[in-house]
Amino acid sequence: MLSLRVIGLCCCLLLAMPVQAFNITHIRDHDEIIESGYLKVAVYENYPPYSFMQDGQPRGVDVELAKALAAELGVELRLQWMTPDENFDGDLRNHLWKGHYLRPGQIADVMLRAPNDKAYSNMRDDLGLPAHELIHMFGPYQQERWQAAYDPRKIDAVPSIAIFQYHPVGVEEDSIPAFYLASVMNGQLSKMTRHYRNLGQAFAAMETGEVHAVMGTQAEIDWLLAEHADAGMQLTENAYPNMGKQVWDLGMAVHDSNRQLAYALGDIAEAMVLDGRMAALYADYGLRYMLPSYYTDI
Amino acid sequence: MTHRSPFVLTALVAAMSFSGLAVAGVTYDDINNDATTTDSIVSYGMGTQGQRYSPLTMVNDTNVDQLQPAWAFSLGGEKQRGQQAQPMIKDGVMYITGSYSRVFAVDARTGKKLWQYDARLPDGIMPCCDVINRGVALIDDLVIFGTLDAKLVALHKDTGKVVWRKTVADYKAGYAITAAPLIVNGKLITGVSGGEFGVVGKIEAYDPTNGELLWTRPTIEGHMGYTYKDGKAIEAGISGGEANKTWPGDLWKTGGGAPWLGGFYDPETNLLLFGTGNPAPWNSHMRKGDNLYSSSRLALNPDDGTITWHFQTTPNDGWDYDGVNELVSFNYKEGNKEIKAAATADRNGFFYVLDRTNGKFIRGFPFVDTITWAKGLDTNGRPIYSEDHRPGAPTESGDQGKTVYAAPAFLGGKNWQPMAYSQDTGLFYVPSNEWGMDIWNESTAYKKGAAYLGAGFTIKPIHDDYIGVLRAMDPKTGKEVWRVKNPAPLWGGVLSTKGNLVFTGNPEGYLMAFNAKNGEKLWEFNTGSGVIGNPVTWDMDGEQYVSVLSGWGGAVPLWGGQVAEIVKDFNQGGMLWTFKIPKPTPVANR
């Protein structure tokens, strides 16, 4: 309704809103978390292979990381499943510093899959004020990029996205690939872009021949290929012009007042990256693992 | 009912149609005659045409300054967010909805609570734009409203107990209901809210007695409508005839166009008049074409939901100009000829007068001072775009490239708050806002852990000292007859009366009365929180009453941009106020 329904539009201003008096959110610091015996970690709901439920059990690489973080702190893990807001700013507000207005005060101690991007951390809002001053983003643990898979029965090769003028491509609705394919090349791919509730359904449509390719993040595509290894679908090697970022780094986020927690969690994640446990965790799910630039740009 | 005084009971008994304490329920005739009956309010819009005009004159321009509170009622709890409902009144009982999908029945004479119903909302619900609701529908002995998790709930008017409950759409897919349902001759008509998750809007008719679905009409081209007989769906034609005429690819499947503000019924043409929301996805470069029937007004046959005509105010919308604003039926004389017209003040800043028998454009004109996105309207009412003011394609330079300024801002020259029409002055009283927006592409945006080229935006007031403007507009000439400025944006509905009065509220907390002819402010009362509800008036026991809900919230504090500076100190609330002119006491007469 109202509307800026948008993926387009960033509502960084919300961060500047006064917290309502009846709705003051309690931030649990490191010692309180240890004493309470649990760590509350926010992960996205229904987002394989990062975080999802399978056979009644939480699964995914972010869930595995969350388990490791809690175990290393010596506490129990509690997950807070996130319904994504229009953009990441909304997720930060709903799950780290304010809580959603239907669930005031229900926030997590740490959020996974947070951008690890200086420009984003230091972003200013339209009044020139820091947009994310209530949040500390730290601990890069993965690099992500865009990836497509194609059906070799229908397409010989995908040298560039231009081939999608002639072949239907499946994407998740209201996702970045959906926006991208609808607008890139002056909209010439939009007539061949097919929208599905989620990428799994798009992949199923590729198996039945309804679409000839699908596009998502590298991890999503790797996971679907691994889950449907018999289908014979293949990775494309094309580039994604005008996509903004080709690769980006992901880490964790906590409330800005929670630096001690950030140091502890950052150390755990760093050790996992350096000793190979992080890569192994991705391999367990059939995913390629890419080191964040923090570890490679030296 | 034991709390009522003997005098009140006597008056009540006279209104009863059968013995005992049971009071006659609301009939379809009651609803169809609501605009002319003054002792009850049984339709959203104070008449199914939505004119919000009362023929009452007991309170008028000579005595409105004596208006005083009769009682006030708190909606209680911590759930104080925006209160946008229009009160309904029948047989001395007032029915309102509050934030968070709550319903209250209140004794209209004393403000005593008779019952309260709190919908239990599911955990994961993510309504986009605050937790407001705009009111109930009344029929027979039922009080029916829509919830934030997209259900219709019918409550018994005397007890507040659930009689039936029906899921209209899946809240998990992003649907909600915030508008008051519409009752038309044996049918309950509702739209749906939602738009962020690639949903498709629809208008549906239900049997008010049991909640059975009667027909469904998608508001986006390419989707099949259905009527239902004995539980079986019968195809009733594809909206717009076929898919892909005005949409690229399969984007029509997730095209938006939610009719979230509900609609009205014009008995003279037997048409439902609904508006539809903006198309999805937000950026217009992704969906070249007109994108029917987004940002449109639709006239539907109430029997089967067939679209009789449509008028699109913003084809290929790129500014988030929903087309949901109310289309109000009214008749006027052109020479000796009576014109059956309908008027709407769109988000996009233009006021449209349409022939409501066929949807043809009669005339259109700006009702705000600044419109940059279009140079004007052509002879068919189609905008003449000013392409410099269309937000850019998302794949263009991501390095905070060109900033596009567009006015009105996406919250519209007028938002949801309904205007009123006076049958005496022939004027529309339009609660409008003067603001614009900057939109720019930026490279640093993330969604679900994925980077993309987002867009930044900010709303900017156009003037230093005011945003809101209550305007009296002549629909025959496009002339503004008077205006009253307001520092904060206007977000509440308007009421006009034969007593030469216009009522509206403001976020500063005042309910105000103006002279309908010249805009002179005659009375105001501070309700303690922002007024963003719809004032109503009715008579009871020989006196005229005025009621309004007070409680700041809604979209402005969520999306206000620089406007947040102006409204940040307004407190939330939840209070139902009722006013009348006190009777002169014997002492005063001595």
CSV table of C-alpha atoms in Angstrom, one decimal, chain B residues 5-406:
chain,number,residue,atom,x,y,z
B,5,SER,CA,-30.8,6.2,31.5
B,6,PRO,CA,-34.6,5.7,31.4
B,7,PHE,CA,-34.9,8.6,29.0
B,8,VAL,CA,-32.5,7.0,26.6
B,9,LEU,CA,-34.2,3.6,26.8
B,10,THR,CA,-37.5,5.2,25.9
B,11,ALA,CA,-36.0,6.8,22.8
B,12,LEU,CA,-34.4,3.5,21.9
B,13,VAL,CA,-37.6,1.5,22.2
B,14,ALA,CA,-39.2,3.7,19.6
B,15,ALA,CA,-36.5,2.7,17.2
B,16,MET,CA,-36.9,-1.0,17.8
B,17,SER,CA,-38.7,-3.1,15.2
B,18,PHE,CA,-39.4,-6.0,17.5
B,19,SER,CA,-39.8,-6.7,21.1
B,20,GLY,CA,-37.1,-7.2,23.7
B,21,LEU,CA,-33.7,-5.6,23.6
B,22,ALA,CA,-32.8,-6.7,20.2
B,23,VAL,CA,-32.6,-3.7,17.9
B,24,ALA,CA,-33.2,-4.1,14.2
B,25,GLY,CA,-30.1,-4.8,12.2
B,26,VAL,CA,-28.9,-2.7,9.2
B,27,THR,CA,-30.8,-3.4,6.0
B,28,TYR,CA,-29.6,-2.9,2.4
B,29,ASP,CA,-32.1,0.0,2.2
B,30,ASP,CA,-30.5,1.6,5.2
B,31,ILE,CA,-27.2,1.5,3.4
B,32,ASN,CA,-28.5,2.7,0.1
B,33,ASN,CA,-30.3,5.6,1.8
B,34,ASP,CA,-27.4,6.4,4.1
B,35,ALA,CA,-26.6,9.7,2.5
B,36,THR,CA,-30.0,11.2,3.3
B,37,THR,CA,-30.7,9.5,6.7
B,38,THR,CA,-29.1,11.6,9.4
B,39,ASP,CA,-29.7,9.4,12.5
B,40,SER,CA,-27.3,6.6,11.4
B,41,ILE,CA,-24.1,6.2,9.5
B,42,VAL,CA,-24.0,2.8,7.9
B,43,SER,CA,-21.6,3.2,5.0
B,44,TYR,CA,-18.0,4.3,4.6
B,45,GLY,CA,-18.2,7.7,2.9
B,46,MET,CA,-21.6,8.6,4.6
B,47,GLY,CA,-23.4,7.4,1.6
B,48,THR,CA,-22.4,4.7,-0.9
B,49,GLN,CA,-21.3,7.4,-3.4
B,50,GLY,CA,-18.7,8.6,-0.8
B,51,GLN,CA,-19.7,12.3,-0.8
B,52,ARG,CA,-19.2,12.7,3.0
B,53,TYR,CA,-22.0,15.3,3.0
B,54,SER,CA,-24.6,15.6,5.8
B,55,PRO,CA,-27.9,17.4,5.4
B,56,LEU,CA,-27.9,18.3,9.1
B,57,THR,CA,-28.0,22.0,10.0
B,58,MET,CA,-28.4,22.0,13.8
B,59,VAL,CA,-24.7,22.7,14.0
B,60,ASN,CA,-23.9,25.4,11.5
B,61,ASP,CA,-21.7,28.3,10.7
B,62,THR,CA,-23.5,30.5,13.3
B,63,ASN,CA,-23.1,28.2,16.3
B,64,VAL,CA,-20.3,25.8,15.7
B,65,ASP,CA,-18.1,27.8,18.0
B,66,GLN,CA,-20.2,26.4,20.9
B,67,LEU,CA,-19.3,22.8,20.0
B,68,GLN,CA,-17.9,21.0,23.0
B,69,PRO,CA,-16.8,17.4,23.9
B,70,ALA,CA,-19.7,15.2,24.9
B,71,TRP,CA,-17.4,12.2,25.8
B,72,ALA,CA,-14.2,10.6,24.8
B,73,PHE,CA,-13.2,7.0,24.7
B,74,SER,CA,-9.6,5.6,24.8
B,75,LEU,CA,-8.7,2.7,22.6
B,76,GLY,CA,-6.3,1.6,25.4
B,77,GLY,CA,-3.3,-0.6,25.7
B,78,GLU,CA,0.1,0.1,24.1
B,79,LYS,CA,-1.4,-0.2,20.7
B,80,GLN,CA,-1.5,3.5,20.0
B,81,ARG,CA,-0.5,3.8,16.4
B,82,GLY,CA,-2.4,5.6,13.7
B,83,GLN,CA,-6.2,5.7,13.9
B,84,GLN,CA,-7.8,6.1,10.5
B,85,ALA,CA,-11.2,4.7,10.9
B,86,GLN,CA,-14.5,6.3,10.1
B,87,PRO,CA,-17.0,5.7,12.9
B,88,MET,CA,-20.3,4.0,12.0
B,89,ILE,CA,-23.5,4.6,14.0
B,90,LYS,CA,-26.7,2.5,14.3
B,91,ASP,CA,-29.3,2.6,17.0
B,92,GLY,CA,-27.2,4.5,19.5
B,93,VAL,CA,-24.1,2.3,19.1
B,94,MET,CA,-20.9,3.5,17.5
B,95,TYR,CA,-18.6,0.9,15.8
B,96,ILE,CA,-15.0,1.7,15.1
B,97,THR,CA,-11.8,0.0,14.3
B,98,GLY,CA,-8.4,0.8,15.9
B,99,SER,CA,-4.8,0.1,15.0
B,100,TYR,CA,-3.7,-3.6,15.1
B,101,SER,CA,-7.0,-5.0,13.7
B,102,ARG,CA,-9.2,-4.1,16.7
B,103,VAL,CA,-12.9,-3.4,16.7
B,104,PHE,CA,-14.9,-1.5,19.4
B,105,ALA,CA,-18.6,-1.0,20.0
B,106,VAL,CA,-19.3,2.0,22.1
B,107,ASP,CA,-22.5,3.5,23.5
B,108,ALA,CA,-22.9,6.6,21.3
B,109,ARG,CA,-24.6,8.5,24.1
B,110,THR,CA,-22.0,8.0,26.9
B,111,GLY,CA,-18.8,6.6,25.3
B,112,LYS,CA,-19.1,3.5,27.4
B,113,LYS,CA,-17.5,0.4,25.8
B,114,LEU,CA,-19.9,-2.3,25.0
B,115,TRP,CA,-17.4,-4.8,23.6
B,116,GLN,CA,-14.0,-5.1,22.0
B,117,TYR,CA,-12.6,-7.6,19.5
B,118,ASP,CA,-8.8,-8.1,19.1
B,119,ALA,CA,-7.8,-10.0,16.0
B,120,ARG,CA,-5.0,-12.4,16.8
B,121,LEU,CA,-2.3,-11.6,14.2
B,122,PRO,CA,0.2,-14.2,13.1
B,123,ASP,CA,3.8,-13.9,14.1
B,124,GLY,CA,5.6,-13.3,10.7
B,125,ILE,CA,3.2,-10.7,9.4
B,126,MET,CA,4.9,-7.8,7.6
B,127,PRO,CA,2.4,-5.1,6.7
B,128,CYS,CA,4.2,-2.5,4.7
B,129,CYS,CA,2.7,0.6,6.0
B,130,ASP,CA,1.7,0.8,9.6
B,131,VAL,CA,-1.0,-1.2,11.3
B,132,ILE,CA,-4.0,1.0,10.5
B,133,ASN,CA,-7.6,0.1,9.6
B,134,ARG,CA,-10.3,2.3,8.1
B,135,GLY,CA,-13.5,1.0,9.5
B,136,VAL,CA,-16.2,-1.6,9.6
B,137,ALA,CA,-19.2,-2.5,7.4
B,138,LEU,CA,-22.6,-3.1,9.0
B,139,ILE,CA,-25.3,-5.4,7.7
B,140,ASP,CA,-28.1,-7.2,9.5
B,141,ASP,CA,-26.7,-8.0,12.9
B,142,LEU,CA,-23.1,-8.2,11.7
B,143,VAL,CA,-20.1,-5.9,12.1
B,144,ILE,CA,-17.6,-6.9,9.4
B,145,PHE,CA,-14.0,-5.8,8.9
B,146,GLY,CA,-10.7,-6.7,7.2
B,147,THR,CA,-7.6,-7.6,9.1
B,148,LEU,CA,-3.8,-7.1,8.6
B,149,ASP,CA,-3.5,-10.8,7.8
B,150,ALA,CA,-6.0,-10.4,4.9
B,151,LYS,CA,-9.1,-12.0,6.5
B,152,LEU,CA,-12.6,-10.8,6.7
B,153,VAL,CA,-14.1,-11.2,10.2
B,154,ALA,CA,-17.9,-10.9,10.9
B,155,LEU,CA,-18.8,-10.1,14.5
B,156,HIS,CA,-22.2,-10.1,16.1
B,157,LYS,CA,-23.2,-6.4,16.7
B,158,ASP,CA,-24.4,-7.0,20.3
B,159,THR,CA,-21.6,-9.3,21.6
B,160,GLY,CA,-18.5,-8.8,19.4
B,161,LYS,CA,-18.4,-12.6,19.0
B,162,VAL,CA,-17.1,-14.1,15.7
B,163,VAL,CA,-20.0,-15.2,13.4
B,164,TRP,CA,-17.8,-16.1,10.5
B,165,ARG,CA,-14.2,-15.6,9.4
B,166,LYS,CA,-12.8,-15.9,5.9
B,167,THR,CA,-9.3,-15.7,4.4
B,168,VAL,CA,-9.3,-13.3,1.4
B,169,ALA,CA,-5.6,-13.7,0.5
B,170,ASP,CA,-2.4,-15.1,1.9
B,171,TYR,CA,-0.7,-12.7,4.2
B,172,LYS,CA,2.5,-14.7,3.7
B,173,ALA,CA,2.5,-13.6,0.1
B,174,GLY,CA,2.3,-10.0,1.2
B,175,TYR,CA,-1.5,-9.3,1.3
B,176,ALA,CA,-3.4,-7.4,4.0
B,177,ILE,CA,-6.7,-5.6,4.3
B,178,THR,CA,-6.9,-2.1,5.7
B,179,ALA,CA,-10.0,-0.6,4.0
B,180,ALA,CA,-13.6,-0.8,5.2
B,181,PRO,CA,-15.6,-3.3,3.2
B,182,LEU,CA,-18.4,-2.1,1.0
B,183,ILE,CA,-22.0,-3.6,1.3
B,184,VAL,CA,-24.0,-3.5,-1.9
B,185,ASN,CA,-27.4,-5.2,-2.2
B,186,GLY,CA,-26.6,-8.7,-1.0
B,187,LYS,CA,-22.9,-8.5,-1.4
B,188,LEU,CA,-19.9,-7.5,0.6
B,189,ILE,CA,-17.2,-6.1,-1.7
B,190,THR,CA,-13.5,-5.9,-0.7
B,191,GLY,CA,-10.2,-5.1,-2.2
B,192,VAL,CA,-6.8,-6.2,-0.9
B,193,SER,CA,-3.6,-4.4,0.1
B,194,GLY,CA,-0.1,-5.4,-0.8
B,195,GLY,CA,2.3,-4.7,-3.4
B,196,GLU,CA,5.9,-5.2,-2.3
B,197,PHE,CA,6.1,-8.9,-2.9
B,198,GLY,CA,4.9,-9.1,-6.4
B,199,VAL,CA,1.2,-9.7,-5.6
B,200,VAL,CA,-1.7,-9.0,-8.0
B,201,GLY,CA,-4.6,-6.9,-6.8
B,202,LYS,CA,-8.1,-8.2,-6.8
B,203,ILE,CA,-11.6,-7.1,-6.0
B,204,GLU,CA,-13.9,-9.7,-4.5
B,205,ALA,CA,-17.6,-10.1,-3.6
B,206,TYR,CA,-18.7,-12.3,-0.6
B,207,ASP,CA,-22.0,-13.3,0.8
B,208,PRO,CA,-22.3,-11.1,3.9
B,209,THR,CA,-24.3,-13.7,5.7
B,210,ASN,CA,-21.7,-16.5,5.7
B,211,GLY,CA,-18.6,-15.2,3.9
B,212,GLU,CA,-18.9,-17.4,0.8
B,213,LEU,CA,-17.0,-16.1,-2.2
B,214,LEU,CA,-19.3,-14.9,-5.0
B,215,TRP,CA,-16.9,-13.5,-7.6
B,216,THR,CA,-13.3,-12.4,-7.9
B,217,ARG,CA,-11.9,-9.9,-10.3
B,218,PRO,CA,-8.1,-9.4,-10.7
B,219,THR,CA,-7.1,-5.9,-11.4
B,220,ILE,CA,-4.2,-6.7,-13.6
B,221,GLU,CA,-4.5,-7.5,-17.3
B,222,GLY,CA,-4.2,-11.1,-18.2
B,223,HIS,CA,-5.6,-12.7,-15.1
B,224,MET,CA,-8.9,-14.7,-15.2
B,225,GLY,CA,-11.9,-13.6,-13.2
B,226,TYR,CA,-14.3,-16.0,-11.7
B,227,THR,CA,-17.9,-16.2,-10.4
B,228,TYR,CA,-18.8,-19.0,-8.0
B,229,LYS,CA,-21.9,-21.1,-8.0
B,230,ASP,CA,-22.4,-23.9,-5.5
B,231,GLY,CA,-18.8,-23.7,-4.6
B,232,LYS,CA,-17.7,-24.1,-8.2
B,233,ALA,CA,-15.6,-21.6,-10.0
B,234,ILE,CA,-16.9,-20.4,-13.4
B,235,GLU,CA,-14.6,-18.5,-15.7
B,236,ALA,CA,-15.8,-14.9,-16.1
B,237,GLY,CA,-13.3,-13.6,-18.6
B,238,ILE,CA,-9.7,-12.4,-18.5
B,239,SER,CA,-9.2,-8.9,-17.1
B,240,GLY,CA,-8.3,-6.7,-20.1
B,241,GLY,CA,-9.1,-9.6,-22.6
B,242,GLU,CA,-5.6,-11.1,-22.7
B,243,ALA,CA,-2.1,-10.9,-21.2
B,244,ASN,CA,0.9,-9.0,-22.5
B,245,LYS,CA,-1.0,-6.1,-24.2
B,246,THR,CA,0.5,-3.5,-22.0
B,247,TRP,CA,3.1,-5.4,-20.0
B,248,PRO,CA,6.5,-7.0,-21.1
B,249,GLY,CA,7.3,-10.6,-20.5
B,250,ASP,CA,5.4,-12.2,-17.6
B,251,LEU,CA,5.5,-9.2,-15.4
B,252,TRP,CA,1.7,-9.1,-15.5
B,253,LYS,CA,1.8,-12.1,-13.3
B,254,THR,CA,3.2,-10.0,-10.4
B,255,GLY,CA,1.9,-6.7,-11.6
B,256,GLY,CA,0.7,-5.1,-8.3
B,257,GLY,CA,-2.3,-2.8,-8.8
B,258,ALA,CA,-3.8,-3.5,-5.4
B,259,PRO,CA,-7.1,-1.8,-4.8
B,260,TRP,CA,-6.2,-1.3,-1.2
B,261,LEU,CA,-8.3,1.7,-0.4
B,262,GLY,CA,-11.6,0.0,-1.2
B,263,GLY,CA,-14.3,1.6,-3.2
B,264,PHE,CA,-17.8,3.0,-3.5
B,265,TYR,CA,-21.1,2.2,-5.2
B,266,ASP,CA,-23.2,4.4,-7.4
B,267,PRO,CA,-26.8,3.2,-7.4
B,268,GLU,CA,-27.7,5.5,-10.3
B,269,THR,CA,-25.4,3.6,-12.7
B,270,ASN,CA,-25.3,0.4,-10.6
B,271,LEU,CA,-21.5,0.5,-10.7
B,272,LEU,CA,-18.8,-0.2,-8.2
B,273,LEU,CA,-16.1,2.4,-8.4
B,274,PHE,CA,-12.6,1.3,-7.2
B,275,GLY,CA,-9.1,2.6,-7.6
B,276,THR,CA,-6.0,0.5,-8.1
B,277,GLY,CA,-2.4,0.9,-6.7
B,278,ASN,CA,0.8,1.4,-8.6
B,279,PRO,CA,2.4,-1.3,-10.7
B,280,ALA,CA,5.2,-3.6,-9.6
B,281,PRO,CA,8.1,-3.6,-9.8
B,282,TRP,CA,8.6,0.0,-8.8
B,283,ASN,CA,10.9,1.1,-11.5
B,284,SER,CA,9.0,1.9,-14.7
B,285,HIS,CA,11.9,1.1,-17.0
B,286,MET,CA,11.5,-2.5,-16.1
B,287,ARG,CA,7.9,-2.6,-17.5
B,288,LYS,CA,7.6,-0.5,-20.6
B,289,GLY,CA,3.9,-0.1,-21.6
B,290,ASP,CA,0.8,1.3,-19.9
B,291,ASN,CA,0.6,-1.6,-17.4
B,292,LEU,CA,-3.1,-1.9,-17.2
B,293,TYR,CA,-5.0,-1.7,-14.8
B,294,SER,CA,-2.5,-0.3,-12.4
B,295,SER,CA,-2.9,3.3,-11.2
B,296,SER,CA,-6.5,3.3,-12.6
B,297,ARG,CA,-10.1,3.8,-11.7
B,298,LEU,CA,-12.3,0.8,-12.4
B,299,ALA,CA,-16.1,0.6,-12.8
B,300,LEU,CA,-17.4,-2.9,-12.1
B,301,ASN,CA,-20.7,-4.6,-12.4
B,302,PRO,CA,-21.6,-5.6,-8.8
B,303,ASP,CA,-23.4,-8.7,-10.0
B,304,ASP,CA,-20.3,-10.5,-11.5
B,305,GLY,CA,-17.3,-8.2,-11.2
B,306,THR,CA,-17.1,-7.5,-14.9
B,307,ILE,CA,-15.0,-4.3,-15.6
B,308,THR,CA,-17.4,-1.9,-17.3
B,309,TRP,CA,-14.9,0.8,-17.9
B,310,HIS,CA,-11.5,2.0,-16.7
B,311,PHE,CA,-9.6,5.2,-16.6
B,312,GLN,CA,-5.9,5.2,-16.0
B,313,THR,CA,-4.5,8.3,-14.3
B,314,THR,CA,-0.8,7.4,-14.5
B,315,PRO,CA,0.1,4.9,-17.3
B,316,ASN,CA,3.5,3.3,-16.8
B,317,ASP,CA,3.7,4.9,-13.4
B,318,GLY,CA,7.3,5.7,-12.4
B,319,TRP,CA,6.7,7.7,-9.3
B,320,ASP,CA,4.6,5.4,-7.1
B,321,TYR,CA,1.4,7.3,-7.8
B,322,ASP,CA,-1.2,4.9,-6.7
B,323,GLY,CA,-4.5,5.3,-8.4
B,324,VAL,CA,-6.5,4.3,-5.3
B,325,ASN,CA,-7.9,7.7,-4.3
B,326,GLU,CA,-11.6,7.7,-4.0
B,327,LEU,CA,-13.8,8.3,-7.0
B,328,VAL,CA,-16.8,10.3,-5.7
B,329,SER,CA,-20.1,10.3,-7.7
B,330,PHE,CA,-21.9,13.6,-8.0
B,331,ASN,CA,-24.3,15.2,-10.5
B,332,TYR,CA,-24.1,18.7,-11.9
B,333,LYS,CA,-25.9,20.9,-14.4
B,334,GLU,CA,-24.3,21.9,-17.7
B,335,GLY,CA,-26.9,24.2,-19.1
B,336,ASN,CA,-30.1,22.3,-18.8
B,337,LYS,CA,-28.3,18.9,-18.9
B,338,GLU,CA,-27.6,16.9,-15.8
B,339,ILE,CA,-24.2,15.3,-16.0
B,340,LYS,CA,-23.6,12.1,-14.0
B,341,ALA,CA,-20.0,12.7,-13.1
B,342,ALA,CA,-17.4,11.3,-10.7
B,343,ALA,CA,-14.4,13.1,-9.4
B,344,THR,CA,-11.1,12.1,-8.0
B,345,ALA,CA,-8.0,13.9,-6.7
B,346,ASP,CA,-5.1,11.7,-7.7
B,347,ARG,CA,-1.8,11.1,-6.1
B,348,ASN,CA,-0.3,12.5,-9.2
B,349,GLY,CA,-1.6,16.0,-8.5
B,350,PHE,CA,-4.4,16.2,-11.1
B,351,PHE,CA,-8.1,16.4,-10.3
B,352,TYR,CA,-10.2,14.4,-12.7
B,353,VAL,CA,-13.8,14.8,-13.6
B,354,LEU,CA,-15.1,11.7,-15.4
B,355,ASP,CA,-18.5,10.8,-17.0
B,356,ARG,CA,-19.3,7.9,-14.6
B,357,THR,CA,-21.7,6.3,-17.1
B,358,ASN,CA,-18.8,5.4,-19.4
B,359,GLY,CA,-15.5,6.6,-17.8
B,360,LYS,CA,-14.9,9.3,-20.4
B,361,PHE,CA,-12.7,12.2,-19.4
B,362,ILE,CA,-14.6,15.4,-19.0
B,363,ARG,CA,-11.9,17.7,-17.6
B,364,GLY,CA,-8.8,17.6,-15.4
B,365,PHE,CA,-6.7,20.2,-13.7
B,366,PRO,CA,-4.0,20.4,-11.1
B,367,PHE,CA,-5.1,20.7,-7.5
B,368,VAL,CA,-1.6,21.3,-6.2
B,369,ASP,CA,0.7,24.2,-7.0
B,370,THR,CA,3.6,22.2,-8.3
B,371,ILE,CA,3.5,19.3,-10.7
B,372,THR,CA,6.8,18.5,-12.5
B,373,TRP,CA,6.3,14.9,-13.7
B,374,ALA,CA,3.8,15.9,-16.4
B,375,LYS,CA,3.3,19.1,-18.4
B,376,GLY,CA,-0.4,18.6,-18.4
B,377,LEU,CA,-3.2,16.4,-19.6
B,378,ASP,CA,-4.2,15.8,-23.2
B,379,THR,CA,-7.8,15.9,-24.4
B,380,ASN,CA,-8.4,12.3,-23.2
B,381,GLY,CA,-6.9,13.0,-19.8
B,382,ARG,CA,-3.7,11.2,-20.5
B,383,PRO,CA,-0.6,12.8,-18.9
B,384,ILE,CA,1.8,14.6,-21.2
B,385,TYR,CA,5.0,13.3,-19.5
B,386,SER,CA,8.0,15.4,-18.7
B,387,GLU,CA,10.6,12.7,-19.2
B,388,ASP,CA,13.3,14.7,-17.3
B,389,HIS,CA,11.4,14.0,-14.2
B,390,ARG,CA,11.1,10.3,-14.5
B,391,PRO,CA,13.4,8.3,-12.2
B,392,GLY,CA,16.2,6.6,-14.2
B,393,ALA,CA,16.7,3.0,-15.1
B,394,PRO,CA,18.4,1.0,-12.3
B,395,THR,CA,21.2,-0.2,-14.6
B,396,GLU,CA,22.3,3.3,-15.4
B,397,SER,CA,25.4,4.7,-13.6
B,398,GLY,CA,25.4,3.6,-10.0
B,399,ASP,CA,27.7,6.3,-8.8
B,400,GLN,CA,25.0,8.5,-7.3
B,401,GLY,CA,24.3,9.8,-10.8
B,402,LYS,CA,21.6,12.2,-11.8
B,403,THR,CA,19.1,13.2,-9.2
B,404,VAL,CA,15.6,13.5,-10.5
B,405,TYR,CA,13.2,15.8,-8.8
B,406,ALA,CA,9.5,15.0,-9.1
